[in-house]
Backbone as a ProteinNet text record, in pm:
[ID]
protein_1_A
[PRIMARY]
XXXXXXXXXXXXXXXXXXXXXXXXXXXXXXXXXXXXXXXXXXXXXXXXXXXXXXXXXXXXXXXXXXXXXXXXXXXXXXXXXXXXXXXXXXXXXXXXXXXXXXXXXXXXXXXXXXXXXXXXXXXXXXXXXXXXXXXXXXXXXXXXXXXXXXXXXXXXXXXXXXXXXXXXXXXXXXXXXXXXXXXXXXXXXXXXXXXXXXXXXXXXXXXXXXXXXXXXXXXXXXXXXXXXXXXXXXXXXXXXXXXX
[TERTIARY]
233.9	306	249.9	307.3	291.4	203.5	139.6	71	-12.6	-56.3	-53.6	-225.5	-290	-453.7	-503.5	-597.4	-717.4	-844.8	-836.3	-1007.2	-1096.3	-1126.3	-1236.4	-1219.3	-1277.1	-1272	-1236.7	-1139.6	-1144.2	-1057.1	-1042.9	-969.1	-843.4	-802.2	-690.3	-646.6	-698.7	-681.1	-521.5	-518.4	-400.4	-422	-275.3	-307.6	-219.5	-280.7	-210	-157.3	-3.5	41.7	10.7	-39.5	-91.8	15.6	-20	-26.5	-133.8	-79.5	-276.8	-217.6	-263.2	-251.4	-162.3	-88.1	-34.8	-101.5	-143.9	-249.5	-165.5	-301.3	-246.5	-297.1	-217.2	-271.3	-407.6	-485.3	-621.8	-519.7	-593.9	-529.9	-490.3	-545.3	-443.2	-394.3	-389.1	-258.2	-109.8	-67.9	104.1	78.1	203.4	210.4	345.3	385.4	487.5	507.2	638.7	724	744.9	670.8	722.8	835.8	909.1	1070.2	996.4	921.3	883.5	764.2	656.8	526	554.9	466.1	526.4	350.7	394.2	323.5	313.5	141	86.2	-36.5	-42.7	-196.5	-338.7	-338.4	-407.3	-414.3	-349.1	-346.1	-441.9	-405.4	-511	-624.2	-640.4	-772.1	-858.5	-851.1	-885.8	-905.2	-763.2	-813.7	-924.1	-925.4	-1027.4	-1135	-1159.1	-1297.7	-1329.5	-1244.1	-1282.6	-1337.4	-1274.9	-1307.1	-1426.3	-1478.7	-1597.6	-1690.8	-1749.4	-1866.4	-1780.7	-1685.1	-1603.7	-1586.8	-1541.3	-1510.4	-1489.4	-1622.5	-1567.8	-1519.4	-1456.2	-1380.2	-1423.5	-1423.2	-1463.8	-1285.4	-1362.7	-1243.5	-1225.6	-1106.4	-983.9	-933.6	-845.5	-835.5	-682.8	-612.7	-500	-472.6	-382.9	-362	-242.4	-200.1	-103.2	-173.4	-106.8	-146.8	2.5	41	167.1	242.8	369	501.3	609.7	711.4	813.1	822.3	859.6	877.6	914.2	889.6	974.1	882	871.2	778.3	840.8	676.4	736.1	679.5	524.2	478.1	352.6	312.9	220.2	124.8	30	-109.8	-109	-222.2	-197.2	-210.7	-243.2	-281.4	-150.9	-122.5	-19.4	116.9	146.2	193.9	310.2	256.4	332.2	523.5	448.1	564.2	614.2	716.4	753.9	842.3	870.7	938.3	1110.3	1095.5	1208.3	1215.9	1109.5	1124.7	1060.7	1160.6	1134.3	1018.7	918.1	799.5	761.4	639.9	606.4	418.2	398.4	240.9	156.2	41	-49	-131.7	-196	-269.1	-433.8	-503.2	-667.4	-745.4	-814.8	-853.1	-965.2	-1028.8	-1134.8	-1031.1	-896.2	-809.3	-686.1	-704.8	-533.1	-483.9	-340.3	-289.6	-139.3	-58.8	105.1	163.7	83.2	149	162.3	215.7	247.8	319.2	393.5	534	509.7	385.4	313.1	230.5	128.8	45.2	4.7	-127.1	-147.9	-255.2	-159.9	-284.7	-269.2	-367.6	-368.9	-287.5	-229.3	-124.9	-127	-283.8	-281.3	-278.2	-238.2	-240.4	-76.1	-26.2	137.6	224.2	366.6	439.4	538.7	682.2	822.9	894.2	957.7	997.6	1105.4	1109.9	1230.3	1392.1	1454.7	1596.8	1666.6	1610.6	1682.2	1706.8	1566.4	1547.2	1518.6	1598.9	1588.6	1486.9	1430	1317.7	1245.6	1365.8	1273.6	1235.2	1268.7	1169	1135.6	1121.7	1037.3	859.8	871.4	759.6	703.6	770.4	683.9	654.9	716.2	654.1	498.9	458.3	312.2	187.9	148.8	35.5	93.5	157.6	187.2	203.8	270.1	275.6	131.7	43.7	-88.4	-139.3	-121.3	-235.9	-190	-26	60.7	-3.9	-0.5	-67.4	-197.1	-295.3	-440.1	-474.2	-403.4	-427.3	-369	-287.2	-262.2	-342	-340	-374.4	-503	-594.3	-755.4	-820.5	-764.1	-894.2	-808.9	-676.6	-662.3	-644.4	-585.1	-528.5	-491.1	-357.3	-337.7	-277	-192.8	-136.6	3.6	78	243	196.9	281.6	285.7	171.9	69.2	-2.2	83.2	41.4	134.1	39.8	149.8	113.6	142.8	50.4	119.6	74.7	184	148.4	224.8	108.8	130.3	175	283.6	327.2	375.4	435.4	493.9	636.2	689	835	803.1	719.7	666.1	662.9	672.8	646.1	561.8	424.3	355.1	419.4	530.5	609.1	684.7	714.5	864.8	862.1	703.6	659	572.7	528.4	429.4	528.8	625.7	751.6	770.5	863.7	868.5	792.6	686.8	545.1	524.8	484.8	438.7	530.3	646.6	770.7	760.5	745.5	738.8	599.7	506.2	426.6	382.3	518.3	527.4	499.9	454.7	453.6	500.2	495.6	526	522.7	604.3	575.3	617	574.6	585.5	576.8	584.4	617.3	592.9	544.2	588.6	646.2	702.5	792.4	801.6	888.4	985.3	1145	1193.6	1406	1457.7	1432.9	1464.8	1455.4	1349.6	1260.3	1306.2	1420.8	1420	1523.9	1616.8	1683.6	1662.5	1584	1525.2	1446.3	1345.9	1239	1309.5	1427.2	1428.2	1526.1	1589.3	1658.2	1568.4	1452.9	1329.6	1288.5	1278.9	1224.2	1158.6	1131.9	1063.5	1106.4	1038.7	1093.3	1038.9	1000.9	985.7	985.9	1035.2	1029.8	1005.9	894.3	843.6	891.1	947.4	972.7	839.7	765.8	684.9	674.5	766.5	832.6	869.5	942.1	983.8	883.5	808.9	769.7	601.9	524.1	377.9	376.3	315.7	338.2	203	105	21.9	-25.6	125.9	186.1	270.4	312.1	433.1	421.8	313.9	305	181.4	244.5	181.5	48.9	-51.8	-166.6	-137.5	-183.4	-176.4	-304.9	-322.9	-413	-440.5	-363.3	-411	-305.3	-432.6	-330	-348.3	-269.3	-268.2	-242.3	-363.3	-370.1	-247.1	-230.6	-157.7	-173.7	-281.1	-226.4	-409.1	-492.9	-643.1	-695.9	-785.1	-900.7	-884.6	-733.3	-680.5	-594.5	-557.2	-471.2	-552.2	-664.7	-787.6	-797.1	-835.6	-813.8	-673.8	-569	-450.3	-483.4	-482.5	-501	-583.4	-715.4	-775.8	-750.7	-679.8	-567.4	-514.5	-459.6	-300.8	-381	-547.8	-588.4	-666	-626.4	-659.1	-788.4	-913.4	-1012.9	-1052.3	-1164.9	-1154.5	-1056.1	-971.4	-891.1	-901.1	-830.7	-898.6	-788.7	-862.8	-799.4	-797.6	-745.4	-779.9	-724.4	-794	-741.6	-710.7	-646.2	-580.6	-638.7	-679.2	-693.2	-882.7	-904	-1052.4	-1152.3	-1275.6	-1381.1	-1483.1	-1502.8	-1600.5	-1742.8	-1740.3	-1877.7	-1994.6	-2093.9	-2199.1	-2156.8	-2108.9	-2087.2	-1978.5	-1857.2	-1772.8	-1859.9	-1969.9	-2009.2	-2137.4
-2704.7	-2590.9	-2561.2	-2496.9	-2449	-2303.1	-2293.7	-2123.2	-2155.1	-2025.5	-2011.6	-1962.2	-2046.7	-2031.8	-1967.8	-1896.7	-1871.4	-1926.1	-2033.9	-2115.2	-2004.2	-1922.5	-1830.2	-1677.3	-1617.3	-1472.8	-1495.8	-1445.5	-1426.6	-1324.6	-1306.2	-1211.9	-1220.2	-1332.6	-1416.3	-1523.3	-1465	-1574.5	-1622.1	-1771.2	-1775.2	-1875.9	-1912.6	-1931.1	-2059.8	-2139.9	-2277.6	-2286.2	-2345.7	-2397.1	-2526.5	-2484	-2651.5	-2676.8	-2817.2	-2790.5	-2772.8	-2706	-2693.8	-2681.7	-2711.3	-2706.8	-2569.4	-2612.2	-2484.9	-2450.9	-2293.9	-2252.4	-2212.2	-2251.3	-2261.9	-2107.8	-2039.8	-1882.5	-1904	-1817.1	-1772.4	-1714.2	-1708	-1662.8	-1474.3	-1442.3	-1296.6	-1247.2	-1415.5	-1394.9	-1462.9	-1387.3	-1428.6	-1493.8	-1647.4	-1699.4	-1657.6	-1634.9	-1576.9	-1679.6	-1713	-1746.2	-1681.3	-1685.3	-1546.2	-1574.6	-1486	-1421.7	-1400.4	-1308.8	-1207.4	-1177.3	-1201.9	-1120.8	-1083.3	-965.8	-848.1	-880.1	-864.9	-871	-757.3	-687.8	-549.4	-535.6	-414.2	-445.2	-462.6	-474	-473.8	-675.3	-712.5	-868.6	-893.5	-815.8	-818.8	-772.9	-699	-627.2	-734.2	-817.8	-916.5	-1030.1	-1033.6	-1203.2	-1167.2	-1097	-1038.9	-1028.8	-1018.7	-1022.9	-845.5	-757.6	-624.2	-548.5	-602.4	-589.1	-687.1	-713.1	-844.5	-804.2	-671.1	-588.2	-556.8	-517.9	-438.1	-554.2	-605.2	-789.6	-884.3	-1007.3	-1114.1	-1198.9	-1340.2	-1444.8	-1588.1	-1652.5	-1789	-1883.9	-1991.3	-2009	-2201	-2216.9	-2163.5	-2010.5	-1916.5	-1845	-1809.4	-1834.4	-1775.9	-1646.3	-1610.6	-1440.8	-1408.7	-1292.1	-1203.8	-1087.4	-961.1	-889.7	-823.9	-851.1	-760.2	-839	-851.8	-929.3	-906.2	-951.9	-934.7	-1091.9	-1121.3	-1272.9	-1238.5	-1352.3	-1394.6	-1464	-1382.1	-1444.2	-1558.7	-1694.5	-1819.9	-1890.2	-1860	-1867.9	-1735.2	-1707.4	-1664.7	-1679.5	-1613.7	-1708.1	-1643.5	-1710	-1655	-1558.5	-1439.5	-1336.7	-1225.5	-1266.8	-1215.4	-1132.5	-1028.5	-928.7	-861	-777.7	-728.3	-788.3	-934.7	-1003.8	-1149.4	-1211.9	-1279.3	-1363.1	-1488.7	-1554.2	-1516.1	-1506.4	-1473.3	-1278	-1257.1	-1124.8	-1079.5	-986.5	-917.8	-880.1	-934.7	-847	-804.1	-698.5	-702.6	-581.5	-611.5	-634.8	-626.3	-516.7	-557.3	-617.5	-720	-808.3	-780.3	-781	-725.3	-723.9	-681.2	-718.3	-816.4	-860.3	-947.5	-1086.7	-1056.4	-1233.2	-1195.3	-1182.8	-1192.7	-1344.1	-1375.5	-1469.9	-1482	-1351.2	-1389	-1438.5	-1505.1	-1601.7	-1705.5	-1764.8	-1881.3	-1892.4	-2022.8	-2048.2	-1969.9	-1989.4	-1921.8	-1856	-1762.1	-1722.6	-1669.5	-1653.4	-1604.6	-1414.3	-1373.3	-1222.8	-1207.7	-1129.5	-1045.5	-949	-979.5	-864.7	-740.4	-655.2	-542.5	-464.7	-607	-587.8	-574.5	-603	-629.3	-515.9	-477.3	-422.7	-500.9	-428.6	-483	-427.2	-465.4	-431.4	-341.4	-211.2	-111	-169	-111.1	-214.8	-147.5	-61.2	22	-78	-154.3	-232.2	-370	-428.3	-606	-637.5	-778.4	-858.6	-844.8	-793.3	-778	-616.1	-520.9	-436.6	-412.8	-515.3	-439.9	-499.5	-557.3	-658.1	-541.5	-461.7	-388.1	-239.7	-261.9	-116.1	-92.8	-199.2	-147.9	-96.8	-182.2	-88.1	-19.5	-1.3	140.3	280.4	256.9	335.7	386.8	281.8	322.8	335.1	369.7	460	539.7	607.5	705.9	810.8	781.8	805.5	824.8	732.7	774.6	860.3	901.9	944.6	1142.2	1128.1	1282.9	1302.1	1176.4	1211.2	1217.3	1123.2	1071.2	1177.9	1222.5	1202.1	1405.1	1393.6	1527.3	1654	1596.7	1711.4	1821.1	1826.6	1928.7	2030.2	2170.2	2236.2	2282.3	2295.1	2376.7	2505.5	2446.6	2588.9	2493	2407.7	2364.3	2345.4	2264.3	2247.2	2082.4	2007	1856.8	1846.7	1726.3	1683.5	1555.1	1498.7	1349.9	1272	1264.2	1208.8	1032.6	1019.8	894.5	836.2	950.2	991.1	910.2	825.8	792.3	653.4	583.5	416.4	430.5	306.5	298.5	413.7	424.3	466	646.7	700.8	822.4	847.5	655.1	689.3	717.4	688.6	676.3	800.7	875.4	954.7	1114.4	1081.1	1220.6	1252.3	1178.7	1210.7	1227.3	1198.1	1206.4	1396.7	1373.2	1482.7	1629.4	1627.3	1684.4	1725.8	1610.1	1639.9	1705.4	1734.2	1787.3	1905.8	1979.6	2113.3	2135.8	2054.3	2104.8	2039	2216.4	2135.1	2075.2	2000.6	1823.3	1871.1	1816.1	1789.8	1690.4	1633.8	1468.8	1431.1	1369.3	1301.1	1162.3	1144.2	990.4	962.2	837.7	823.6	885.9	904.8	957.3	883.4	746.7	691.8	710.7	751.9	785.5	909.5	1005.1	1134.3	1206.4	1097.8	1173	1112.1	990.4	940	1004.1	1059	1141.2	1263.8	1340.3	1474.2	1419.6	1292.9	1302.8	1289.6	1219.5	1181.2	1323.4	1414.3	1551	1648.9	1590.7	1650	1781.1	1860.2	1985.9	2014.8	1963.3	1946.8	1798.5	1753.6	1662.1	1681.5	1644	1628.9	1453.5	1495	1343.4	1320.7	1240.1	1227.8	1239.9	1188.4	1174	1261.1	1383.5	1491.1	1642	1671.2	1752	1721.8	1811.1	1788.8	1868.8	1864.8	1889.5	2007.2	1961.1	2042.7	2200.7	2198	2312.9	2405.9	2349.2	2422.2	2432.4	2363.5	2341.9	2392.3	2526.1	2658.6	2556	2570.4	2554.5	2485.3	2351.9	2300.6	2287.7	2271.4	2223.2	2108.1	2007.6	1857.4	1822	1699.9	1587.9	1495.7	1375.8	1206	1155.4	1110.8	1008.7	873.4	855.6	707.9	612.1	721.6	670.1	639.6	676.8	664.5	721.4	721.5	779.2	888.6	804.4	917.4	982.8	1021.8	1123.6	1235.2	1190.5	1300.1	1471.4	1460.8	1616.3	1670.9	1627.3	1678.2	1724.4	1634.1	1650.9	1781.8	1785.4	1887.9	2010.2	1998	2117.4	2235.1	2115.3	2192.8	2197.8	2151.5	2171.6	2355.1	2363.8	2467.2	2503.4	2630.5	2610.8	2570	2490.8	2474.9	2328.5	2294.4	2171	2049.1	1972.1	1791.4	1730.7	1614.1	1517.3	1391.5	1340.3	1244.7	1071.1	1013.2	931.7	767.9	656.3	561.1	509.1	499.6	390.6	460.6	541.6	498.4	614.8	598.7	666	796.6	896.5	970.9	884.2	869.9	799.5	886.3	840	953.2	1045.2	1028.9	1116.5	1210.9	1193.1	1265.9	1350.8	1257.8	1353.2	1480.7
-613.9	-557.2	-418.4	-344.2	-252.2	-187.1	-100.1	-99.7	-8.4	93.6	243.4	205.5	284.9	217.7	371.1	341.7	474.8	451.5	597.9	569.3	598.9	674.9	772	830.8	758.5	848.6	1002.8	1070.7	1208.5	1277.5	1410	1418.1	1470.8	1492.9	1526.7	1403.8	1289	1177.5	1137.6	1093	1099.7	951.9	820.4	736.8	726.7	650.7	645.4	520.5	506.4	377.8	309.3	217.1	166.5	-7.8	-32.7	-201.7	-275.6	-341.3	-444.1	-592.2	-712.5	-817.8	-867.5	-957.7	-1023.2	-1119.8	-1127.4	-1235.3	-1367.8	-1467.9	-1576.2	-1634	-1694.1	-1767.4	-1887.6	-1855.7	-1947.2	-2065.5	-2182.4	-2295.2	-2265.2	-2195.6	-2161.7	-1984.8	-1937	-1808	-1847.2	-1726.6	-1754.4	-1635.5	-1637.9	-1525.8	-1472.1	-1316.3	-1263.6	-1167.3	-1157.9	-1009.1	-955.5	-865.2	-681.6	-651.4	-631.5	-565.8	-434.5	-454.5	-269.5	-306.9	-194.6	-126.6	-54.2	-45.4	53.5	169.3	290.4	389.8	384.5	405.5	465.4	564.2	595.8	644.2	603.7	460.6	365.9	409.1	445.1	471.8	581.3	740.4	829.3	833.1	757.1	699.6	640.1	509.6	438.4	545.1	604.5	733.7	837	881	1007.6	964.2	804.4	727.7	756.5	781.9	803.6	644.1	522.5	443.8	306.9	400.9	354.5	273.8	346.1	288.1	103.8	127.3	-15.8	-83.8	-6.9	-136.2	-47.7	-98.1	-14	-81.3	-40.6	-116.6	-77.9	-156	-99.3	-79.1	44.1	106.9	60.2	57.2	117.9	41.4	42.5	-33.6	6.8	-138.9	-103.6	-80.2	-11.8	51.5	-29.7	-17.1	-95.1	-163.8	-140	-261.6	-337.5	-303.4	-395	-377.4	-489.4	-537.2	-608.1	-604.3	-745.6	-816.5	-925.3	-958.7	-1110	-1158.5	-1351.1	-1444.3	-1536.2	-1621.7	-1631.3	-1579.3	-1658.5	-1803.2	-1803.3	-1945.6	-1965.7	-2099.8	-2103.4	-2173.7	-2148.9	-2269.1	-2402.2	-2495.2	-2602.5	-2663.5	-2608.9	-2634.9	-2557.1	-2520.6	-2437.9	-2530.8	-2519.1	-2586.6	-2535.1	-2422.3	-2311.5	-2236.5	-2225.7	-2164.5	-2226.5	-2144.3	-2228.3	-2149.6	-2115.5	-2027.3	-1982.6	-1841.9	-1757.8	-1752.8	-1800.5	-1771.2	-1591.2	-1541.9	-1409.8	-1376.7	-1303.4	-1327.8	-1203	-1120.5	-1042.8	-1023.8	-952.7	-913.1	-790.1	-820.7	-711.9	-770	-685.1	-719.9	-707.2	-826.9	-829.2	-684.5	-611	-541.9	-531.8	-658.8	-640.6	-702	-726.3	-716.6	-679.1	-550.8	-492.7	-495.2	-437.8	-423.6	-462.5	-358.2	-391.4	-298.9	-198.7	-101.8	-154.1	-300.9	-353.4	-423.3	-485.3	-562.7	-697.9	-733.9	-864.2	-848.3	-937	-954.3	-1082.6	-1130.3	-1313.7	-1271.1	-1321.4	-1322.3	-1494.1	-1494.3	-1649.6	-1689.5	-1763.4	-1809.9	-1820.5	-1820.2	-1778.1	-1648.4	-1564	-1420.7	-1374.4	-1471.3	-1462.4	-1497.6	-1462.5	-1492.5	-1474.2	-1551	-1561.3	-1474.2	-1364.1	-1244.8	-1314.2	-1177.3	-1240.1	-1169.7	-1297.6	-1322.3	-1181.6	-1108	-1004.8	-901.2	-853.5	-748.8	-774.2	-671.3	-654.5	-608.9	-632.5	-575	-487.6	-392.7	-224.8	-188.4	-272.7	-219.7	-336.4	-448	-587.5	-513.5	-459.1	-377.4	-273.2	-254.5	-132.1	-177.2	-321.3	-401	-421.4	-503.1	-588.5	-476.5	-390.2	-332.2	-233.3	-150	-142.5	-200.6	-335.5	-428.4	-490.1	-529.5	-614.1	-478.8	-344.2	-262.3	-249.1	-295.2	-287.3	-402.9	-534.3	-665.2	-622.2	-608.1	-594.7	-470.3	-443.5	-273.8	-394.1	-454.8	-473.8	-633.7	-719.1	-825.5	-882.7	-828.5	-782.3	-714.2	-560.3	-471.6	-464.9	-394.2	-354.7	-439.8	-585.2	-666.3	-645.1	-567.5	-519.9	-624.3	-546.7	-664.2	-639.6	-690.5	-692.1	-568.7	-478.7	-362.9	-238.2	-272	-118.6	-40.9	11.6	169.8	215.2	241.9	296.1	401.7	540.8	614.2	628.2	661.8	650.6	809.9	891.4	1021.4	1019.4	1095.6	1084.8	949.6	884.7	741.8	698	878.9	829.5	813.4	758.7	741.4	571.2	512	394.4	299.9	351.1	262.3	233.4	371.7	354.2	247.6	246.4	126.2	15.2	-40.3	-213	-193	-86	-91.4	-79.2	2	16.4	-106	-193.3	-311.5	-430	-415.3	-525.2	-471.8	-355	-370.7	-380.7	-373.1	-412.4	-540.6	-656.6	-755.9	-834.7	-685.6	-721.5	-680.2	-625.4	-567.4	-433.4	-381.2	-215.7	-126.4	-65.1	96.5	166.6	192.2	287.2	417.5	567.2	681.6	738.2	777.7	829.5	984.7	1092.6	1168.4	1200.2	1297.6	1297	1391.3	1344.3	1506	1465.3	1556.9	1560.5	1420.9	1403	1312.1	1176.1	1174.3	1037.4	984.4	1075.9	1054.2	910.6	897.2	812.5	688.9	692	559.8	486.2	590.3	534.5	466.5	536.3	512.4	333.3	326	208.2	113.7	132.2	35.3	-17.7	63.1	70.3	134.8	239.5	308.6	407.1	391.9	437.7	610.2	646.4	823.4	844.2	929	1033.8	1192.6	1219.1	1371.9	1454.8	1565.5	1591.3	1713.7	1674	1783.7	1938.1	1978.5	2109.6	2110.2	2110.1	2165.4	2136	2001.3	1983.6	1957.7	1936.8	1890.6	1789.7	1642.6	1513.2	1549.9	1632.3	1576.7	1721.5	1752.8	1820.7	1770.9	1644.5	1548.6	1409.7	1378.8	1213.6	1181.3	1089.8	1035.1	933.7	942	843.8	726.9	713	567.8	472.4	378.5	292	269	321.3	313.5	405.2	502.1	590.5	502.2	515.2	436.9	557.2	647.1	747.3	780.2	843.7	832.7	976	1030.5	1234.8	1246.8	1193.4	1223.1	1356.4	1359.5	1441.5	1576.5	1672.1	1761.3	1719.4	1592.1	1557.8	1502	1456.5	1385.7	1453.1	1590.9	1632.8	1602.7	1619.4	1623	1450.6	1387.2	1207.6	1180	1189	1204.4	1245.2	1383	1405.1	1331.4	1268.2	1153	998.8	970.2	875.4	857.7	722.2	698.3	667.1	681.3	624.8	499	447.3	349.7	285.7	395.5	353.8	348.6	309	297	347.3	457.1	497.7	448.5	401.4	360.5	452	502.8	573.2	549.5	534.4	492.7	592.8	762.9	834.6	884.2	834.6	922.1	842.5	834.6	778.1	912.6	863.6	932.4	1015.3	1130.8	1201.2	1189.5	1253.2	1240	1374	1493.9	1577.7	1520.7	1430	1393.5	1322.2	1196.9	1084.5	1150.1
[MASK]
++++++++++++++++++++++++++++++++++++++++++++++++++++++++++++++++++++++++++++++++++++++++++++++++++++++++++++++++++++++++++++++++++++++++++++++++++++++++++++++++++++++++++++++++++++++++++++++++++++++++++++++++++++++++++++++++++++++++++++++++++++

């Protein structure tokens, strides 16, 4: 089979298609045929070796972390699924690999794709979504009545995070681009800032939590519109010692 390997951390890294063996399932993985990997930045992160310290990999190493595809066999222990069923997945982080014709994860790593959505964006659901989830259900716990803002809110991680947190009582605010504007507001969101014309943190009354999406030069503006006492929580960059 086919699948797009990285020889070397670099920062211009680029990935070669080779053949390499098709893997055979452990008695509790399912093996899947990829439909779609979804490209993220979770990809340049891993190639650039930015994430080395958190997990490294020995190389060649296939890349991918998220997919949609079809059960094609499963091992023997295997319960859950069952051949030609819809499935889709983020992939562990200590064994990615959905840049290929196949791949085997463990079935508790798996779900059955929802019957709503086709192949190609059931593939660009899962990690966006579980940093959508762990980002409100993990780290922020918010409550019915807070108040959210989520800068650079009209990109993927807006679309699973608008409506999560909707259903979790608060107030959403958003920035974007023009484009992003009426998507966001159908998702739910109850302000939209368009970047280019307005500044959010000239007009937008005090929140209780930002959800980062822009990193490090958006931080004062964030802080801004944070309330005392409030949490930011950020997706592209960590507190330095000069910040802390």
């Amino acid at each position: 089979m086919q699948a797009a390997q990285l020889d070397k951390y670099d920062k211009n890294f680029q990935l070669k298609v080779r053949n390499i063996p098709k893997p055979v399932p452990q008695p509790n993985e399912v093996l899947v045929r990829v439909k779609y990997a979804a490209v993220n930045p979770l990809e340049a992160l891993i190639g650039t070796g930015s994430v080395r310290v958190l997990q490294g990999y020995r190389f060649p190493l296939t890349m991918g972390n998220e997919f949609s595809g079809i059960v094609e066999a499963v091992g023997a222990n295997v319960t859950a699924f069952k051949p030609n069923d819809a499935v889709y997945a983020r992939m562990p982080l200590a064994k990615i690999g959905a840049f290929a014709e196949y791949l085997t994860i463990d079935q508790a790593e798996l779900a059955g794709m929802p019957s709503q959505l086709d192949f190609a964006h059931a593939a660009a659901v899962p990690l966006t979504g579980l940093t959508a989830y762990q980002a409100f259900h993990d780290i922020l716990k918010p409550q019915p009545g807070q108040r959210l803002m989520i800068p650079g809110g009209s990109g993927s991680l807006g679309q699973l995070a608008i409506p999560m947190a909707k259903q979790l009582g608060l107030t959403v605010a958003v920035s974007g681009n023009q484009r992003g504007h009426a998507g966001a507001l159908r998702l739910g969101a109850d302000q939209y800032f368009d970047y280019r014309t307005e500044n959010y943190w000239d007009r937008l009354a005090p929140v209780d939590y930002v959800l980062d999406t822009l990193g490090p030069k958006e931080l004062p503006h964030e802080l801004a519109v944070l309330k005392p006492g409030g949490t930011l929580l950020s997706l592209k960059t960590g507190p330095n010692r000069e910040f802390a």
